[in-house]
Coordinates of N, CA and C in Angstrom, one line a residue:
M1 N 9.2 40.6 -5.3 CA 8.9 40.9 -6.5 C 10.0 41.0 -7.5
T2 N 10.3 40.2 -8.5 CA 11.6 40.3 -9.3 C 11.2 40.2 -10.7
S3 N 10.0 40.0 -11.1 CA 9.8 40.1 -12.5 C 8.6 40.3 -13.0
I4 N 8.3 40.9 -14.2 CA 7.1 40.9 -14.9 C 7.3 39.8 -16.1
D5 N 6.4 39.1 -16.1 CA 6.3 37.9 -17.2 C 5.7 38.3 -18.4
S6 N 4.8 39.3 -18.6 CA 4.0 39.8 -19.4 C 2.9 41.1 -19.2
V7 N 2.6 41.6 -20.2 CA 1.6 42.6 -20.2 C 0.5 42.4 -21.1
T8 N -0.7 42.8 -20.6 CA -1.9 42.4 -21.3 C -2.8 43.6 -21.6
L9 N -2.6 44.0 -22.8 CA -3.6 45.3 -23.4 C -5.1 44.9 -23.5
E10 N -5.8 45.7 -23.0 CA -7.4 45.5 -23.0 C -7.7 46.4 -24.3
V11 N -8.5 45.7 -25.2 CA -8.5 46.3 -26.4 C -10.2 45.9 -26.8
Q12 N -10.5 46.7 -27.8 CA -11.9 46.4 -28.4 C -12.0 45.4 -29.1
D13 N -11.1 45.0 -29.9 CA -11.1 43.9 -30.9 C -9.7 43.3 -30.8
P14 N -9.9 42.1 -30.0 CA -8.6 41.2 -29.6 C -7.8 40.6 -30.9
A15 N -8.9 40.2 -31.9 CA -8.2 39.5 -32.9 C -7.3 40.4 -33.7
A16 N -7.9 41.5 -34.0 CA -7.2 42.6 -34.9 C -6.3 43.1 -34.2
A17 N -6.2 43.2 -32.9 CA -4.9 43.8 -32.1 C -3.9 42.8 -32.1
A18 N -4.4 41.5 -31.9 CA -3.2 40.5 -32.1 C -2.4 40.5 -33.6
D19 N -3.3 40.5 -34.4 CA -2.7 40.5 -35.8 C -1.9 41.6 -35.9
F20 N -2.2 42.9 -35.3 CA -1.4 44.0 -35.4 C 0.2 43.8 -34.9
Y21 N 0.1 43.3 -33.5 CA 1.2 42.9 -33.0 C 2.0 41.9 -33.4
D22 N 1.5 40.9 -34.1 CA 2.3 39.9 -34.8 C 3.1 40.5 -36.0
A23 N 2.3 41.3 -36.7 CA 3.0 42.0 -37.9 C 3.9 43.0 -37.4
A24 N 3.8 43.9 -36.5 CA 4.3 45.0 -36.4 C 5.6 44.5 -35.6
F25 N 5.6 43.8 -34.4 CA 6.7 43.6 -33.6 C 7.0 42.2 -33.1
G26 N 6.0 41.1 -33.5 CA 6.4 39.8 -33.3 C 6.9 39.5 -31.6
L27 N 6.2 39.9 -30.7 CA 6.6 39.9 -29.4 C 6.2 38.5 -28.6
G28 N 5.1 37.8 -29.5 CA 4.7 36.5 -28.9 C 4.0 36.8 -27.5
E29 N 4.5 35.8 -26.5 CA 3.6 36.0 -25.0 C 3.7 37.1 -24.5
L30 N 4.8 37.8 -24.6 CA 5.2 39.2 -23.6 C 4.1 40.0 -23.8
V31 N 3.5 40.2 -24.8 CA 2.3 41.0 -25.1 C 1.2 40.4 -25.3
R32 N 0.1 40.5 -24.6 CA -1.2 39.6 -24.8 C -2.3 40.7 -24.9
V33 N -3.2 40.4 -25.4 CA -4.7 40.9 -25.7 C -5.9 40.3 -25.1
R34 N -6.7 41.3 -24.6 CA -8.0 40.7 -24.3 C -8.9 41.7 -24.5
A35 N -10.3 41.2 -24.6 CA -11.6 42.1 -24.9 C -11.7 42.9 -23.4
A36 N -11.8 44.5 -23.7 CA -12.4 45.2 -22.6 C -13.1 46.4 -23.4
D37 N -14.0 47.0 -22.6 CA -14.4 48.1 -23.2 C -14.7 49.2 -22.0
A38 N -13.8 49.1 -21.1 CA -13.8 50.2 -19.8 C -13.4 51.6 -20.4
P39 N -14.1 52.5 -19.9 CA -14.1 53.9 -20.5 C -12.6 54.5 -20.5
T40 N -12.1 55.0 -21.4 CA -10.5 55.7 -21.4 C -10.6 56.9 -22.3
T41 N -9.9 57.7 -22.0 CA -9.9 59.1 -22.6 C -8.4 59.7 -22.6
G42 N -7.9 60.1 -23.9 CA -6.6 60.7 -23.8 C -5.4 59.8 -23.4
F43 N -4.4 60.4 -23.0 CA -3.3 59.6 -22.6 C -3.6 58.5 -21.5
R44 N -3.1 57.4 -21.7 CA -3.4 56.3 -20.9 C -2.4 56.2 -19.6
G45 N -1.4 56.9 -19.8 CA -0.5 57.0 -18.5 C 0.6 56.1 -18.8
Y46 N 0.8 55.6 -19.9 CA 2.0 54.4 -20.0 C 2.5 54.6 -21.4
T47 N 3.7 54.1 -21.6 CA 4.3 53.5 -22.9 C 5.1 52.4 -22.9
L48 N 5.0 51.8 -23.9 CA 6.0 50.6 -24.2 C 7.2 50.8 -25.0
S49 N 8.3 50.5 -24.4 CA 9.6 50.6 -25.4 C 10.4 49.5 -25.7
L50 N 10.6 49.4 -27.0 CA 11.4 48.3 -27.5 C 12.9 49.0 -27.7
V51 N 13.7 48.3 -26.9 CA 15.1 48.7 -27.0 C 15.7 47.7 -27.8
V52 N 16.5 48.2 -28.9 CA 17.2 47.3 -29.9 C 18.5 47.9 -30.0
S53 N 19.2 47.0 -31.0 CA 20.7 47.4 -31.0 C 21.5 48.5 -31.9
Q54 N 20.3 48.7 -33.0 CA 21.0 49.7 -33.9 C 19.9 50.3 -34.4
P55 N 20.2 51.7 -35.4 CA 19.2 52.4 -36.0 C 18.4 51.8 -36.9
S56 N 19.0 50.9 -37.6 CA 18.2 50.2 -38.8 C 17.2 49.4 -38.1
T57 N 17.3 48.9 -37.1 CA 16.2 47.9 -36.4 C 15.1 48.8 -36.1
V58 N 15.6 50.0 -35.4 CA 14.5 50.8 -35.1 C 13.4 51.3 -36.2
S59 N 14.1 51.8 -37.2 CA 13.4 52.1 -38.3 C 12.6 50.9 -39.0
S60 N 13.0 49.6 -38.9 CA 12.5 48.4 -39.3 C 11.2 48.2 -38.6
L61 N 11.4 48.3 -37.3 CA 10.0 48.0 -36.4 C 8.9 49.3 -36.5
I62 N 9.4 50.5 -36.6 CA 8.5 51.5 -36.7 C 7.9 51.5 -38.0
D63 N 8.6 51.0 -39.1 CA 8.0 51.1 -40.3 C 7.0 49.8 -40.5
S64 N 7.3 48.9 -39.9 CA 6.4 47.5 -39.9 C 5.2 48.0 -39.2
A65 N 5.2 48.7 -38.0 CA 4.2 49.2 -37.1 C 3.2 50.0 -37.9
V66 N 3.8 51.0 -38.9 CA 2.8 51.9 -39.4 C 2.3 51.2 -40.6
A67 N 3.0 50.2 -41.2 CA 2.2 49.4 -42.4 C 1.3 48.5 -41.7
A68 N 1.4 48.2 -40.7 CA 0.3 47.3 -39.9 C -0.9 48.2 -39.3
G69 N -0.9 49.5 -39.6 CA -2.0 50.4 -39.1 C -1.8 51.4 -38.1
A70 N -0.5 51.6 -37.5 CA -0.3 52.4 -36.3 C 0.1 53.9 -37.0
T71 N -0.1 54.7 -36.0 CA 0.0 56.3 -36.4 C 1.2 56.6 -35.8
T72 N 1.9 57.4 -36.7 CA 3.1 58.1 -36.3 C 3.0 59.2 -35.3
L73 N 3.6 59.2 -34.2 CA 3.7 60.2 -33.2 C 4.8 61.2 -33.2
K74 N 6.2 60.3 -33.2 CA 7.1 60.9 -33.3 C 8.1 60.0 -34.5
P75 N 8.3 60.8 -35.7 CA 9.1 60.0 -36.5 C 10.3 59.7 -36.3
V76 N 11.0 58.7 -36.8 CA 12.3 58.3 -36.5 C 13.5 59.3 -36.7
Q77 N 14.2 59.6 -35.6 CA 15.4 60.6 -35.8 C 16.4 60.4 -34.9
K78 N 17.4 60.9 -35.1 CA 18.8 61.0 -34.1 C 18.4 62.0 -33.1
S79 N 19.0 61.8 -31.9 CA 19.0 62.8 -30.8 C 20.3 62.5 -29.9
L80 N 20.3 63.3 -29.0 CA 21.7 63.4 -28.3 C 21.8 61.9 -27.7
W81 N 20.7 61.2 -27.3 CA 20.7 60.0 -26.6 C 21.0 58.9 -27.7
G82 N 20.6 58.8 -29.0 CA 20.7 57.8 -29.7 C 19.7 58.2 -31.0
Y83 N 18.8 57.2 -31.3 CA 17.9 57.2 -32.4 C 16.5 56.4 -31.9
G84 N 15.6 56.9 -32.3 CA 14.2 56.3 -31.9 C 13.0 57.3 -32.7
G85 N 11.8 56.5 -32.4 CA 10.5 56.9 -33.1 C 9.6 56.6 -32.1
V86 N 8.2 57.0 -32.3 CA 7.1 56.8 -31.4 C 6.0 56.4 -32.4
V87 N 5.1 55.5 -32.0 CA 3.8 55.3 -32.8 C 2.6 55.0 -31.8
Q88 N 1.4 55.1 -32.3 CA 0.4 54.5 -31.6 C -0.4 53.5 -32.2
A89 N -0.6 52.3 -31.4 CA -1.3 51.2 -32.1 C -2.6 51.6 -32.4
P90 N -3.2 50.7 -33.4 CA -4.8 50.9 -33.6 C -5.5 51.0 -32.3
D91 N -5.1 50.0 -31.3 CA -5.8 50.1 -30.0 C -5.6 51.0 -29.0
G92 N -4.7 51.9 -29.3 CA -4.5 53.1 -28.6 C -3.1 53.1 -27.6
A93 N -2.5 52.1 -27.7 CA -1.3 51.7 -26.9 C -0.2 52.6 -27.6
I94 N 0.7 53.2 -26.8 CA 1.8 53.9 -27.4 C 3.2 53.2 -27.3
W95 N 3.9 53.1 -28.4 CA 4.8 52.2 -28.5 C 6.2 53.0 -28.9
K96 N 7.4 52.9 -28.5 CA 8.5 53.6 -28.8 C 9.6 52.5 -29.0
A97 N 10.3 52.8 -30.2 CA 11.5 51.9 -30.5 C 12.7 52.9 -30.6
A98 N 13.7 52.3 -29.7 CA 14.9 53.1 -29.7 C 16.3 52.4 -29.3
T99 N 17.3 53.0 -29.8 CA 18.7 52.4 -29.4 C 19.6 53.7 -29.0
S100 N 20.7 53.3 -28.3 CA 21.6 54.3 -27.8 C 22.7 54.3 -29.1
A101 N 22.6 53.5 -29.9 CA 23.8 53.3 -30.9 C 23.5 54.5 -32.0
K102 N 24.4 55.0 -32.6 CA 24.4 56.2 -33.5 C 24.5 55.6 -35.0
K103 N 25.3 54.3 -35.0 CA 25.4 53.8 -36.4 C 25.2 52.3 -36.3
D104 N 24.8 51.9 -37.3 CA 24.5 50.3 -37.7 C 25.7 49.5 -37.7
T105 N 25.9 48.3 -37.1 CA 26.7 47.5 -37.0 C 26.5 46.2 -38.2
G106 N 25.4 46.2 -38.7 CA 25.0 45.3 -39.5 C 23.5 45.4 -40.3
P107 N 22.9 44.4 -40.8 CA 21.9 44.6 -41.5 C 20.6 44.6 -40.3
A108 N 19.6 45.3 -40.7 CA 18.3 45.4 -39.7 C 18.0 43.9 -39.4
T109 N 17.5 43.9 -38.2 CA 16.9 42.7 -37.5 C 15.6 42.7 -36.9
R110 N 14.9 41.8 -36.3 CA 13.9 41.9 -35.7 C 14.1 41.7 -34.0
E111 N 15.3 41.6 -33.7 CA 15.7 41.2 -32.4 C 15.4 42.5 -31.5
I112 N 14.8 42.2 -30.3 CA 14.5 43.3 -29.3 C 15.2 42.9 -28.1
E113 N 16.1 43.8 -27.7 CA 17.0 43.5 -26.6 C 16.2 43.8 -25.3
K114 N 15.4 44.6 -25.1 CA 14.5 44.9 -23.8 C 13.1 45.3 -24.1
L115 N 12.3 44.9 -23.5 CA 10.9 45.6 -23.5 C 10.6 46.3 -22.2
V116 N 10.4 47.5 -22.2 CA 10.3 48.6 -21.1 C 9.0 49.1 -20.8
L117 N 8.2 48.7 -19.8 CA 7.0 49.6 -19.5 C 7.3 50.7 -18.5
L118 N 7.1 51.8 -19.2 CA 7.3 53.3 -18.5 C 5.8 53.6 -18.0
M119 N 5.7 53.8 -16.8 CA 4.4 54.0 -16.1 C 4.4 55.4 -15.6
A120 N 3.3 56.2 -15.8 CA 3.4 57.6 -15.5 C 2.8 57.4 -13.9
A121 N 3.4 58.4 -13.0 CA 3.3 58.5 -11.9 C 3.0 59.9 -11.3
A122 N 1.8 60.0 -10.6 CA 1.3 61.3 -10.1 C 2.5 61.8 -9.0
D123 N 2.9 60.8 -8.3 CA 4.1 61.2 -7.3 C 5.2 60.0 -7.4
V124 N 6.1 60.5 -8.2 CA 7.1 59.6 -8.5 C 7.8 59.2 -7.3
T125 N 8.2 60.0 -6.1 CA 8.6 59.4 -4.9 C 7.9 58.5 -4.0
A126 N 6.3 58.9 -4.0 CA 5.6 57.8 -3.3 C 5.5 56.6 -4.1
S127 N 5.4 56.5 -5.6 CA 5.2 55.5 -6.4 C 6.4 54.7 -6.1
K128 N 7.7 55.2 -6.2 CA 9.0 54.4 -6.1 C 9.0 53.9 -4.7
K129 N 8.6 54.3 -3.7 CA 8.5 53.7 -2.4 C 7.7 52.6 -2.2
F130 N 6.4 52.7 -2.8 CA 5.5 51.6 -3.2 C 6.0 50.2 -3.8
Y131 N 6.9 50.4 -4.6 CA 7.5 49.4 -5.6 C 8.7 49.0 -4.6
V132 N 9.6 49.7 -4.1 CA 10.6 49.3 -3.2 C 10.1 48.6 -2.1
D133 N 9.0 48.9 -1.5 CA 8.3 48.1 -0.4 C 8.0 46.8 -0.7
R134 N 7.7 46.4 -2.0 CA 7.3 45.3 -2.7 C 8.5 44.6 -3.1
G135 N 9.8 44.8 -2.8 CA 10.9 44.2 -3.2 C 11.7 44.5 -4.5
L136 N 11.3 45.5 -5.1 CA 12.1 46.0 -6.4 C 13.2 46.9 -5.8
T137 N 14.5 46.6 -6.8 CA 15.5 47.7 -6.4 C 15.6 48.7 -7.2
V138 N 16.0 49.9 -6.9 CA 16.1 50.9 -7.7 C 17.4 50.8 -8.5
G139 N 17.4 50.8 -9.9 CA 18.6 50.9 -10.6 C 19.2 52.4 -11.1
K140 N 18.2 53.0 -11.4 CA 18.5 54.5 -11.6 C 17.4 55.4 -11.2
S141 N 17.8 56.6 -10.7 CA 16.9 57.3 -10.0 C 17.5 59.1 -10.2
F142 N 16.6 59.8 -10.9 CA 16.9 61.1 -11.0 C 16.0 61.7 -11.4
G143 N 15.6 62.8 -10.5 CA 14.4 63.8 -10.7 C 13.1 63.0 -10.9
K144 N 12.4 63.2 -12.2 CA 11.2 62.6 -12.3 C 11.3 61.2 -12.9
Y145 N 12.4 60.4 -12.9 CA 12.5 59.3 -13.5 C 13.0 58.2 -12.5
V146 N 12.4 57.1 -12.7 CA 12.9 55.8 -12.0 C 13.2 54.5 -12.8
E147 N 14.1 53.7 -12.6 CA 14.4 52.8 -13.5 C 14.8 51.6 -12.5
F148 N 13.7 50.6 -12.5 CA 14.1 49.4 -11.4 C 15.0 48.4 -12.1
N149 N 15.9 47.9 -11.1 CA 16.8 46.8 -11.6 C 16.3 45.5 -11.5
M150 N 15.8 45.0 -12.7 CA 15.1 43.8 -12.9 C 15.9 42.8 -13.8
P151 N 17.1 42.5 -13.7 CA 17.9 41.7 -14.5 C 17.3 40.4 -15.1
S152 N 16.5 39.7 -14.4 CA 15.9 38.4 -14.9 C 14.5 38.7 -15.6
S153 N 14.0 39.6 -15.6 CA 12.6 39.9 -15.9 C 12.4 40.0 -17.4
P154 N 11.5 39.3 -17.9 CA 11.2 39.6 -19.3 C 10.8 41.0 -19.9
V155 N 10.1 41.6 -19.0 CA 9.5 42.9 -19.1 C 10.2 43.9 -18.0
Q156 N 10.8 44.8 -18.5 CA 11.5 45.8 -17.4 C 10.7 47.0 -17.2
L157 N 10.8 47.6 -15.9 CA 9.7 48.4 -15.4 C 10.4 49.9 -15.0
G158 N 9.9 51.1 -15.2 CA 10.5 52.4 -15.0 C 9.2 53.2 -14.7
L159 N 9.5 54.4 -13.7 CA 8.2 55.2 -13.5 C 8.9 56.7 -14.2
Y160 N 7.9 57.4 -14.7 CA 8.2 58.8 -15.1 C 7.0 59.8 -14.7
A161 N 7.4 60.9 -14.3 CA 6.3 62.0 -14.1 C 5.3 62.0 -15.4
R162 N 3.9 62.1 -15.1 CA 3.1 61.9 -16.1 C 3.4 63.0 -17.5
R163 N 3.4 64.2 -17.1 CA 3.5 65.3 -18.1 C 4.9 65.0 -18.8
A164 N 6.0 64.6 -18.2 CA 7.4 64.3 -19.0 C 7.0 63.0 -19.8
L165 N 6.5 61.9 -19.4 CA 6.3 60.7 -20.2 C 5.5 61.1 -21.4
A166 N 4.3 61.9 -21.3 CA 3.5 62.4 -22.3 C 4.2 63.1 -23.5
K167 N 5.1 64.0 -22.9 CA 5.9 64.8 -23.8 C 7.0 63.8 -24.5
D168 N 7.6 63.1 -23.9 CA 8.5 62.0 -24.6 C 7.6 61.1 -25.6
A169 N 6.4 60.8 -25.4 CA 5.6 60.2 -26.2 C 5.2 60.9 -27.4
G170 N 5.0 62.3 -27.1 CA 4.6 63.2 -28.5 C 3.1 63.4 -28.2
V171 N 2.4 63.2 -27.1 CA 1.0 63.3 -26.8 C 0.7 64.6 -25.9
A172 N -0.6 64.9 -25.7 CA -1.0 65.7 -24.4 C -0.9 64.8 -23.3
P173 N -0.7 65.6 -22.0 CA -0.8 64.6 -20.8 C -2.1 64.2 -20.2
D174 N -3.1 65.0 -20.9 CA -4.3 64.8 -20.2 C -5.1 63.5 -20.5
G175 N -5.8 63.0 -19.8 CA -6.4 61.7 -20.1 C -7.0 61.2 -18.8
G176 N -8.0 60.2 -18.9 CA -8.8 59.5 -17.8 C -9.4 58.1 -18.0
G177 N -9.8 57.8 -16.8 CA -10.6 56.4 -17.1 C -9.5 55.3 -17.1
S178 N -9.7 54.3 -17.6 CA -8.9 52.9 -17.5 C -7.7 53.2 -18.1
H179 N -6.5 52.5 -17.4 CA -5.4 52.5 -18.3 C -5.2 51.4 -19.3
R180 N -6.1 50.5 -19.4 CA -6.2 49.5 -20.4 C -4.9 48.6 -20.6
I181 N -4.3 48.4 -19.4 CA -3.4 47.5 -19.4 C -3.2 46.7 -18.1
A182 N -2.8 45.5 -18.1 CA -2.8 44.7 -16.8 C -1.3 44.1 -16.8
I183 N -0.7 43.9 -15.7 CA 0.8 43.5 -15.7 C 0.9 42.3 -15.1
G184 N 1.3 41.2 -15.9 CA 1.3 39.8 -15.2 C 2.7 39.6 -14.4
S185 N 2.6 39.3 -13.2 CA 3.9 39.1 -12.5 C 3.4 38.0 -11.3
P186 N 4.4 37.2 -10.8 CA 4.3 36.2 -9.8 C 4.0 37.2 -8.4
A187 N 4.1 38.5 -8.5 CA 3.8 39.4 -7.3 C 2.4 39.7 -7.1
G188 N 1.7 39.6 -8.3 CA 0.2 40.0 -8.4 C -0.6 39.0 -7.4
P189 N -2.1 39.5 -7.2 CA -2.6 40.6 -7.6 C -2.4 42.0 -6.6
F190 N -2.4 43.1 -7.2 CA -2.4 44.4 -6.5 C -2.7 45.5 -7.3
T191 N -2.9 46.7 -6.8 CA -3.3 47.8 -7.6 C -2.3 49.2 -7.0
D192 N -1.4 49.6 -8.1 CA -0.5 50.5 -7.4 C -1.1 52.0 -7.1
P193 N -0.6 52.8 -6.7 CA -1.1 54.3 -6.2 C -1.6 54.7 -7.5
D194 N -1.0 54.7 -8.7 CA -1.5 55.3 -9.9 C -2.6 54.5 -10.4
G195 N -3.2 53.5 -10.1 CA -4.2 52.6 -10.5 C -3.8 51.6 -11.7
F196 N -2.6 51.2 -11.7 CA -2.0 50.2 -12.4 C -2.3 48.8 -11.9
A197 N -3.0 48.0 -12.6 CA -3.4 46.6 -12.1 C -2.4 45.5 -12.2
W198 N -1.8 44.9 -11.4 CA -1.1 43.7 -11.4 C -1.9 42.4 -11.1
E199 N -1.7 41.3 -12.0 CA -2.2 40.2 -11.8 C -1.3 39.0 -11.8
A200 N -1.8 38.1 -11.2 CA -1.0 36.8 -10.8 C -0.5 36.3 -12.2
A201 N 0.6 36.1 -12.4 CA 1.1 35.2 -13.6 C 0.8 34.0 -13.6

């Protein structure tokens, strides 16, 4: 398993969700939507991060998402690691835009360097082993966080302890039911220890 080709968000209104994502982020086929009404409550156990080159691009993406109907969970701000903000889309998905740069090097763009899926793990060590056994290579691993090395993958993958990921997103960690996301990869289909469904791309 070397790549994630796309993620599919399961939503109640696919047309409205597609319009939102086109207006907010313009990610094309990387993020797909389909109709689903599986029960879900609270934090769904994942976030999607848009990694960009400079603060003005972070602000532009967050502003366009809010203008398209997203709710601000964490306003854009500077931090020790850079600059970022978090919003929740109308369909419930949580999105973060971030950069490690502290200053702009030019005008804001819509260019996204990386799309990262961070999934909450009940047992980070066990989930890491599950993915390593399926061919993934660990790029970074410390404490409650794992980042896999997937240089050719359109979507990057990481694991984070549930409570820590919820805190990073600005939401309570409680939640249950469907994750409302499917991961498209040549390695699918399978379901991981935390219930995330992978589908054949």
